[in-house]
Coordinates of C-alpha atoms in Angstrom, one line a residue:
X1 CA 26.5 -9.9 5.5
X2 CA 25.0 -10.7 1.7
X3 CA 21.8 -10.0 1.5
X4 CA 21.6 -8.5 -1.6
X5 CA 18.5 -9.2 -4.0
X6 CA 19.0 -10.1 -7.5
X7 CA 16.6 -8.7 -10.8
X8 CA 14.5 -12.0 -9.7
X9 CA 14.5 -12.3 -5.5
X10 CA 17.3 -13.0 -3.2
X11 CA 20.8 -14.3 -4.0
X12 CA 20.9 -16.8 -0.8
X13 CA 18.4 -18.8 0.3
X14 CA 17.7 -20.9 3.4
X15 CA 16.1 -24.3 2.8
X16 CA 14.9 -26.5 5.4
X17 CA 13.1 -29.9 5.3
X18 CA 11.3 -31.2 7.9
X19 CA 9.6 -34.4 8.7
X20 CA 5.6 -33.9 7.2
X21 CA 4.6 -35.9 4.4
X22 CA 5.7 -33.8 1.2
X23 CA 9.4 -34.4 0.2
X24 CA 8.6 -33.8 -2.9
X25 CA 7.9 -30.0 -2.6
X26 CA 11.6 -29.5 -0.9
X27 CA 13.2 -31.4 -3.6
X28 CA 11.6 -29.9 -6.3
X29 CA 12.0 -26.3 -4.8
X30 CA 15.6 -27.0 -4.4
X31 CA 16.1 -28.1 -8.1
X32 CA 14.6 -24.7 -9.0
X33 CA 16.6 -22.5 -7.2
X34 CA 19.7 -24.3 -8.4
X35 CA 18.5 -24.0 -12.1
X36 CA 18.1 -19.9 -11.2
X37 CA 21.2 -19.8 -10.0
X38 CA 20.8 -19.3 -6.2
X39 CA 22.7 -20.6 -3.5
X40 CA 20.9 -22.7 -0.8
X41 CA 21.8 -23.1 2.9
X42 CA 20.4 -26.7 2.9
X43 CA 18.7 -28.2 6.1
X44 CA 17.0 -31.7 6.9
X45 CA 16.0 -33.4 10.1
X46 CA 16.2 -37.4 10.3
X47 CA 12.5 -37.7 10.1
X48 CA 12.2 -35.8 7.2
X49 CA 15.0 -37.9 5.5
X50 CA 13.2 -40.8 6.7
X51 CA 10.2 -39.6 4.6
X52 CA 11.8 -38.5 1.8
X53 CA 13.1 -42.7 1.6
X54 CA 9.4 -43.6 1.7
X55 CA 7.9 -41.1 -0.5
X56 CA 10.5 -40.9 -2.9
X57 CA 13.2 -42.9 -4.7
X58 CA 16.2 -40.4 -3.0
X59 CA 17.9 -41.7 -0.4
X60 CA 20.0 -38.8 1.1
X61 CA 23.7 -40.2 3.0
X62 CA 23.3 -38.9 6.4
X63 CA 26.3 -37.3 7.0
X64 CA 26.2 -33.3 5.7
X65 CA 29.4 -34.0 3.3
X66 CA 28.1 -36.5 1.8
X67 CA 24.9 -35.3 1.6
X68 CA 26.8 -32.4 -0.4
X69 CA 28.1 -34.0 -2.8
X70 CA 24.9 -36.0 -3.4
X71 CA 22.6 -33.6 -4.0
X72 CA 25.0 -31.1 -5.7
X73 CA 25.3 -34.4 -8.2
X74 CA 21.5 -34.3 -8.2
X75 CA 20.7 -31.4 -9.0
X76 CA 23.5 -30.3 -11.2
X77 CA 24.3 -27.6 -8.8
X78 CA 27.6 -25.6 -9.2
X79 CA 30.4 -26.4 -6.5
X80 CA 29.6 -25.0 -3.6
X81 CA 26.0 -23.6 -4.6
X82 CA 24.1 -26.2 -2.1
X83 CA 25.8 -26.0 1.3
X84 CA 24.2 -28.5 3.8
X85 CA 24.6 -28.5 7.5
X86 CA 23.9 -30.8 10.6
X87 CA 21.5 -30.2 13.1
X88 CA 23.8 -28.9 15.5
X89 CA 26.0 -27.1 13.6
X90 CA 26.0 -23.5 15.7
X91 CA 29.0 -21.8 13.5
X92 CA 26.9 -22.3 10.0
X93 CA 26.0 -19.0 9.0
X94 CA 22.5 -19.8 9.5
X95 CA 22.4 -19.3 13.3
X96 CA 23.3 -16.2 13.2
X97 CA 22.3 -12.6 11.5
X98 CA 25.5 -11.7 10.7
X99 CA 25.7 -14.5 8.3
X100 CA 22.5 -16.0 7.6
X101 CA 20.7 -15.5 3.7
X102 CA 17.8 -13.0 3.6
X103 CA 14.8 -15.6 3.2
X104 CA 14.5 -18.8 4.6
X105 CA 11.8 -21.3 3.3
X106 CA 10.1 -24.6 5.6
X107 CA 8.8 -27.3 3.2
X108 CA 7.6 -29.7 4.1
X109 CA 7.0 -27.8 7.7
X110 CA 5.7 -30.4 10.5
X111 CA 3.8 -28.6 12.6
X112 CA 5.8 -29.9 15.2
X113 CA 8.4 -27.4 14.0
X114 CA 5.7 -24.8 13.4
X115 CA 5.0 -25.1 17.3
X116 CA 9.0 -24.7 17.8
X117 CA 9.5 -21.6 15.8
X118 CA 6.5 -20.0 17.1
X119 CA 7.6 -20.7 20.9
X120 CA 10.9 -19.4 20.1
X121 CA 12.6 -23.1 20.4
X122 CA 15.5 -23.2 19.5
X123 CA 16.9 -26.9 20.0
X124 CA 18.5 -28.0 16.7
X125 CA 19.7 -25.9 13.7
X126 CA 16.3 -25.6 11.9
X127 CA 14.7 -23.7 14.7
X128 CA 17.7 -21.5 15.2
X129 CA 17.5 -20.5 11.8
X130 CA 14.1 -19.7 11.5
X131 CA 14.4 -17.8 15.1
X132 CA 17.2 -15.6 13.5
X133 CA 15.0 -14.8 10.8
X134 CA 12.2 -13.9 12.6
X135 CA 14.5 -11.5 14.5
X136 CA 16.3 -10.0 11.9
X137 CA 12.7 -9.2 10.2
X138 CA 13.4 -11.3 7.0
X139 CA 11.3 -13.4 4.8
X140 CA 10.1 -16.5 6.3
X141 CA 7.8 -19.0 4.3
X142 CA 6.0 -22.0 6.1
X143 CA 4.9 -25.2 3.9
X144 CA 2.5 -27.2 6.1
X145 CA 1.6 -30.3 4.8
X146 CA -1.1 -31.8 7.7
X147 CA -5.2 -32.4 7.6
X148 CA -7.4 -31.5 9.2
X149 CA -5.8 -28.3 11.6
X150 CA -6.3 -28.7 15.6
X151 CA -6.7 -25.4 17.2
X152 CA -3.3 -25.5 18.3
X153 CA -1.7 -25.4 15.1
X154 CA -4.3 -22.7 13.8
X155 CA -3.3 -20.6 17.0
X156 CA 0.6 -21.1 16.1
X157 CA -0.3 -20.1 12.0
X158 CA -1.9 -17.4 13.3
X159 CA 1.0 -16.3 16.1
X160 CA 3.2 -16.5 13.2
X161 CA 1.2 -14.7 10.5
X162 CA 0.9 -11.5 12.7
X163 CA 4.7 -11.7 13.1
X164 CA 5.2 -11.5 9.4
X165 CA 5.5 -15.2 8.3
X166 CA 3.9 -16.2 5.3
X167 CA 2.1 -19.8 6.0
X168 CA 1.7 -21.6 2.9
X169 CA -0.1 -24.9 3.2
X170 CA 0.5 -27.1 0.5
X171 CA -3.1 -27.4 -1.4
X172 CA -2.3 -27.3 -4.7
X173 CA -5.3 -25.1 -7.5
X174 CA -6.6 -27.0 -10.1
X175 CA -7.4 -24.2 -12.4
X176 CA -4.5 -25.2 -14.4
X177 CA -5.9 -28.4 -15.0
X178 CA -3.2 -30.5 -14.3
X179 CA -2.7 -34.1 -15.4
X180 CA 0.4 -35.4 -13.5
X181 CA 1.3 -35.4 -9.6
X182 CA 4.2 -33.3 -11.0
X183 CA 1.6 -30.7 -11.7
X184 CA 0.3 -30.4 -8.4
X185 CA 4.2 -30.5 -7.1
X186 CA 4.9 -27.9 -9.3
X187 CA 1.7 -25.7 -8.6
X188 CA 3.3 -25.2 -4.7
X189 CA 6.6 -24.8 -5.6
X190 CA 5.3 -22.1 -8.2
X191 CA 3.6 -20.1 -5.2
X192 CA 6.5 -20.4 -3.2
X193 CA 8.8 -18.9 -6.0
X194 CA 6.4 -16.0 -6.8
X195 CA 6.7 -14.8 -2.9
X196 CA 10.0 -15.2 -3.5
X197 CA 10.1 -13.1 -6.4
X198 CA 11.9 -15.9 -8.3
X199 CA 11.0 -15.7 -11.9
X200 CA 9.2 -19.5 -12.5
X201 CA 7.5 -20.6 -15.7
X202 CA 5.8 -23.5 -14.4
X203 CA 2.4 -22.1 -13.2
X204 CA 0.6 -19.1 -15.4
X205 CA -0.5 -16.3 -13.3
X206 CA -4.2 -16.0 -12.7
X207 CA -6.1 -14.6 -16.1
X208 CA -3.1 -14.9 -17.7
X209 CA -4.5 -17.3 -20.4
X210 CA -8.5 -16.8 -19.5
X211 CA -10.3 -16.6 -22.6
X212 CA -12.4 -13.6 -22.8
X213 CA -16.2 -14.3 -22.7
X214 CA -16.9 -13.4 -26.5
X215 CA -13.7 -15.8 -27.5

């Protein structure tokens, strides 16, 4: 198993789209781990492809080969760096410890999968991933992308939370003062790669350019 962590956060990363509003965030995060050289375990339900053809111009092919080729054209990935599976692929590394990357990221998360991987579901290849890295004790990130929260999915955050799993809604800062949609993209993704410990340039850490009072 290769679980090694570079200089800059893991080698192998687990990315998994599901189908809340927000394709932008996956897609975005997946073009920056490619640019830092990692290689991504890619995952997608239909409804989040379905999304992703409303909320974006990228119109994924729906079978995992294709898809492949597509996104490695994309993205300018390496051969082989993005490796994308179907739903029900059981022999992927993914579903299992003994193969699966050391962190594993959710983004957009629907909190319909929050409510699987927080029950312990297991019914298609996104659960099963995120089950076997609850289990194995690695690093699990949660994007949710829904307003307002019922109780349930507060309850589920919270189940989640105490078991380890970093929940990171998507509400971008403005103390960056951004100007563009691709700011507020990019202000996420920036979060998400500091937990990481991916090195990212496109958000400045807090105080790192604050003027001083007498300045």
């Amino acid at each position: 198993m290769n679980t090694r962590f570079q200089d800059g956060g893991p080698e192998r990363i687990t990315l998994a789209m599901t189908g809340a509003s927000g394709a932008q965030y996956g897609l975005r995060l997946l073009d920056c781990l490619v640019r830092e050289d990692r290689e991504v375990h890619f995952l997608i339900s239909k409804a989040a492809q379905l999304v992703m053809a409303t909320e974006t111009d990228v119109s994924l092919p729906a079978k995992p080969q294709l898809m492949q080729a597509f996104l490695t054209e994309y993205t300018g990935a390496a051969a082989g760096q993005i490796r994308v599976y179907g739903k029900e692929d059981w022999m992927s590394p993914v579903a299992s410890g003994s193969g699966a990357p050391a962190a594993m990221v959710v983004v957009p998360c629907s909190t319909g999968t929050l409510s699987a991987i927080a029950t312990g579901a297991c019914n298609n290849l996104i659960e099963r991933a995120a089950d076997v890295t609850l289990k194995e004790r690695r690093q699990l990130i949660l994007v949710p992308r829904e307003t307002p929260y019922s109780s349930i999915h507060l309850e589920h955050m919270l189940k989640l939370s105490n078991m380890g799993v970093t929940i990171l809604p998507a509400s971008p800062g403005f103390y960056h003062q951004p100007q563009t949609i691709d700011d507020l993209i990019d202000f996420v993704v920036a979060r998400i790669l500091n937990l990481l410990g991916i090195p990212q340039d496109m958000l400045p850490r807090w105080g790192e350019h604050h003027l001083s009072s007498d300045e």
